[in-house]
mmCIF file of C-alpha atoms in Angstrom:
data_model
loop_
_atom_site.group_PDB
_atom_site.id
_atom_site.type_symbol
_atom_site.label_atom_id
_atom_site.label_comp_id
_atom_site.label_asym_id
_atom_site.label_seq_id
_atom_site.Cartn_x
_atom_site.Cartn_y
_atom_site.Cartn_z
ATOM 1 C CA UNK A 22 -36.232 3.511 1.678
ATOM 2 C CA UNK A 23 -32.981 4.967 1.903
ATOM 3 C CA UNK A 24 -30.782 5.471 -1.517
ATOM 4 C CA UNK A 25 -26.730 4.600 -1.110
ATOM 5 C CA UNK A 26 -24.621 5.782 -3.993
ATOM 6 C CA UNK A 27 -21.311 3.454 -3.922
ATOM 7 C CA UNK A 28 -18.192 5.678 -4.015
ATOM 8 C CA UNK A 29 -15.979 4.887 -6.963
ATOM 9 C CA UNK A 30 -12.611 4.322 -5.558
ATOM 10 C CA UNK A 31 -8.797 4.168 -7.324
ATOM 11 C CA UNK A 32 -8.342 0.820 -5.507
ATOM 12 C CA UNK A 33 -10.860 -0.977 -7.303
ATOM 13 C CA UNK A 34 -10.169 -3.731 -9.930
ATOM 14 C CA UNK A 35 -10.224 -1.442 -12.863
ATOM 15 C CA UNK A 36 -7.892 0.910 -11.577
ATOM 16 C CA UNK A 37 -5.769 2.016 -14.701
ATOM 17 C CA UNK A 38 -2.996 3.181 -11.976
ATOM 18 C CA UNK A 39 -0.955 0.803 -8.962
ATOM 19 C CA UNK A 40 -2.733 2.474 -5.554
ATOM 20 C CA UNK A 41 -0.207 2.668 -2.905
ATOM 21 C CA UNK A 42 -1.827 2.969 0.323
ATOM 22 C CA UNK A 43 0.042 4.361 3.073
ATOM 23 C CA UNK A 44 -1.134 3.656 7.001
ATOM 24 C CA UNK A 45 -1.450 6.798 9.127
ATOM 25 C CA UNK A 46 -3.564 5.691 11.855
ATOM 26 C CA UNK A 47 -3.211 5.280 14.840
ATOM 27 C CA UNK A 48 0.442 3.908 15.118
ATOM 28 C CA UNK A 49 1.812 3.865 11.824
ATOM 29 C CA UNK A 50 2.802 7.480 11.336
ATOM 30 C CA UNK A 51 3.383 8.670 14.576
ATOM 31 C CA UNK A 52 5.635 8.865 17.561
ATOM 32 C CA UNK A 53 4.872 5.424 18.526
ATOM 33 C CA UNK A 54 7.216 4.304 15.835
ATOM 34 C CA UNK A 55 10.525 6.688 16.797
ATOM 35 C CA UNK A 56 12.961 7.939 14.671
ATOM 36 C CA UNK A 57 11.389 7.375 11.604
ATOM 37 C CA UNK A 58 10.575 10.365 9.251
ATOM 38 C CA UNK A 59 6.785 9.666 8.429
ATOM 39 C CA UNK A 60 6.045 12.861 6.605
ATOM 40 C CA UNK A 61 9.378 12.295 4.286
ATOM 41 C CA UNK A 62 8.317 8.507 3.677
ATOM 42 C CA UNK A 63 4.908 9.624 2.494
ATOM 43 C CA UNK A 64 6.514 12.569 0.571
ATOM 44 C CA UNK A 65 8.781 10.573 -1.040
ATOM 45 C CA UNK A 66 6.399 8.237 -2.405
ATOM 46 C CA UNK A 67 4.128 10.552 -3.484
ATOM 47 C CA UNK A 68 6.866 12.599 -5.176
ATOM 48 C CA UNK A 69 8.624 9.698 -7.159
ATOM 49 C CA UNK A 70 5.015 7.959 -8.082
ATOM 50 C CA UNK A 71 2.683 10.399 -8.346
ATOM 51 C CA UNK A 72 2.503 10.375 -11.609
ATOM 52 C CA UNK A 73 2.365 6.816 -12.210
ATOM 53 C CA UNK A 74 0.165 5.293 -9.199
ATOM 54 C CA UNK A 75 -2.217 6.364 -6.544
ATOM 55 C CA UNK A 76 -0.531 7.442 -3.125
ATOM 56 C CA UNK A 77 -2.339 7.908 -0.350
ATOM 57 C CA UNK A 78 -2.531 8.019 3.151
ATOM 58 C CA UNK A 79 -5.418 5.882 4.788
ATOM 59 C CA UNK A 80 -6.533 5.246 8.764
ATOM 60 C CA UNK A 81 -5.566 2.530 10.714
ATOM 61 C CA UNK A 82 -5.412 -0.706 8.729
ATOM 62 C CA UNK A 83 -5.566 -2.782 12.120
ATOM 63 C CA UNK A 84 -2.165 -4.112 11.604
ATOM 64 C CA UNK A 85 -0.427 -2.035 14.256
ATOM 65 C CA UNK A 86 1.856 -4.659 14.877
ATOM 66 C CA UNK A 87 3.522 -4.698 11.780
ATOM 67 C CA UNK A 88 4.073 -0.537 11.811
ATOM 68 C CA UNK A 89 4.631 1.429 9.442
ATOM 69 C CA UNK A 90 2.170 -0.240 6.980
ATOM 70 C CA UNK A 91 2.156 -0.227 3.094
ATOM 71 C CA UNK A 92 -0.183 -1.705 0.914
ATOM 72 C CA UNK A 93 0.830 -1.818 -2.728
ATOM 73 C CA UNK A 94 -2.870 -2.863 -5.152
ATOM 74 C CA UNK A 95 -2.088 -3.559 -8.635
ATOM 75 C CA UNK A 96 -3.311 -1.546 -11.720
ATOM 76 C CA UNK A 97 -6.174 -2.794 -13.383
ATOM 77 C CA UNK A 98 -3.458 -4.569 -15.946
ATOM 78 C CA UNK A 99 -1.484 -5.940 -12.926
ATOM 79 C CA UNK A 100 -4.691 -7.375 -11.375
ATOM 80 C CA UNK A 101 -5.321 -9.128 -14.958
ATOM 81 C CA UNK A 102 -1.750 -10.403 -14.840
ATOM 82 C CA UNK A 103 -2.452 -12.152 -11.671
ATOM 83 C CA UNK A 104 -1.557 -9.376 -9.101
ATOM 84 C CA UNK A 105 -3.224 -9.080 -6.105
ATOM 85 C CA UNK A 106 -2.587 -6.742 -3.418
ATOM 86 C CA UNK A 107 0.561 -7.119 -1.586
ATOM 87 C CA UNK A 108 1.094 -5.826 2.887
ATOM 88 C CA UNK A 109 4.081 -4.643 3.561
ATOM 89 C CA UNK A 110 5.044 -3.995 7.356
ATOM 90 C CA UNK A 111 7.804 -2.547 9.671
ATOM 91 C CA UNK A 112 8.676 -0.107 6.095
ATOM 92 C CA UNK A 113 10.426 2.071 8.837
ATOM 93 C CA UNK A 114 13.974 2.889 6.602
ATOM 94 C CA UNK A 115 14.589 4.706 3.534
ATOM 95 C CA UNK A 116 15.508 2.256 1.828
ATOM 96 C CA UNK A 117 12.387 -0.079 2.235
ATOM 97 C CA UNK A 118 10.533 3.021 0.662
ATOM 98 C CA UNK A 119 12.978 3.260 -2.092
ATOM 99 C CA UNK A 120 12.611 -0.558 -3.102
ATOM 100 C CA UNK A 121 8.993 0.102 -3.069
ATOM 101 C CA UNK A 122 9.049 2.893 -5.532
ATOM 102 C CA UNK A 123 11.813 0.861 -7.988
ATOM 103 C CA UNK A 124 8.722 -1.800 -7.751
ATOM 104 C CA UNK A 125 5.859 0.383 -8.334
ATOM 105 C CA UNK A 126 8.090 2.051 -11.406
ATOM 106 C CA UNK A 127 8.550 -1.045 -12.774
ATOM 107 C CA UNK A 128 4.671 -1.869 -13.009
ATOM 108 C CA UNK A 129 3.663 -3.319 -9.039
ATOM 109 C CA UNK A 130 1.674 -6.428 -8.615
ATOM 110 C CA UNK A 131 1.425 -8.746 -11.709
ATOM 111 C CA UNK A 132 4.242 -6.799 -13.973
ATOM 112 C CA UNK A 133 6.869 -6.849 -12.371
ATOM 113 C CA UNK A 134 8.289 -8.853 -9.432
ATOM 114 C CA UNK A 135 9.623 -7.300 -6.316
ATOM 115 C CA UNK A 136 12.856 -6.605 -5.415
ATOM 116 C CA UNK A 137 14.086 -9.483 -3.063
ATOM 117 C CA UNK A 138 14.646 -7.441 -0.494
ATOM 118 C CA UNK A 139 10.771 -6.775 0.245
ATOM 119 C CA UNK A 140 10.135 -10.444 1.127
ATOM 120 C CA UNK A 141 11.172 -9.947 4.568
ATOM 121 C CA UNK A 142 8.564 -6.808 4.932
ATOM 122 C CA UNK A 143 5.512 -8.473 3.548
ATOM 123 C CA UNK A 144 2.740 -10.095 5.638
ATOM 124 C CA UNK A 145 -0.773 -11.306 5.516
ATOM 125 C CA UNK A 146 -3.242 -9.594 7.275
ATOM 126 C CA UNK A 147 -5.977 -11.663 9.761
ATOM 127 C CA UNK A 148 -8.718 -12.917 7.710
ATOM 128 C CA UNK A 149 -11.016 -10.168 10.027
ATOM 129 C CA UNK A 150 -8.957 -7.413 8.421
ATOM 130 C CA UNK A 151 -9.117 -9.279 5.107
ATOM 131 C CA UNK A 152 -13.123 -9.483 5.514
ATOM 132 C CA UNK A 153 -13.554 -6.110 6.633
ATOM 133 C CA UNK A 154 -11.401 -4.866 3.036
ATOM 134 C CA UNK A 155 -13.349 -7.028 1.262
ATOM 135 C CA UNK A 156 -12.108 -9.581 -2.013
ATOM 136 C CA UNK A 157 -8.644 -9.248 -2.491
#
């Protein structure tokens, strides 16, 4: 009988932090998606939230159509609030990654509400990439 030790991850509910989960697979991130600075927008987000959320980069989140992807989870005070995990796609500009940091700042999902603006970049994902995460 095999043993499986479950990996404790920053996403789950009781995150104390916002996790910020950046797409880097196999075309958010790269050349596919021109003239966008992909190191910078992952840089930037780490730099202005590190200390106050989870960034990081994760593979493909098998919404390549909506390139570059962002996923902003809620800390484990958001999530009580009522916030649940939020898909943001086509974050290709600057300035989409600098709304997304004023939102995180201000607490993320279930704190605070997002800046206008990021209505037009959020999506749902297909229900197979919504089973495959798991409860959202």
């Amino acid at each position: 009988m095999s043993r499986r030790t479950r990996k404790a991850t920053t996403s789950d509910p009781g995150a104390p932090r916002p996790t910020v989960s950046v797409c880097r697979g196999c075309c958010c991130g790269t050349p596919k998606i021109p003239d966008v600075d992909h190191a910078g927008q992952l840089a930037a987000l780490r730099r202005s939230l590190g200390e106050i959320a989870v960034v990081r980069a994760v593979e493909c989140l098998d919404a390549c159509e909506q390139a570059d992807v962002v996923v902003v989870q809620p800390s484990a005070e958001g999530r009580r609030a009522g916030g649940r995990p939020v898909w943001l796609g086509l974050v290709n500009d600057p300035d989409a990654v600098a709304d997304i940091i004023a939102w995180v700042e201000a607490g993320g999902p279930g704190l605070a509400d997002a800046p206008d603006i990021l209505d037009l970049y959020t999506f749902r994902p297909s229900r197979r990439v919504q089973q495959e995460l798991g409860p959202s």
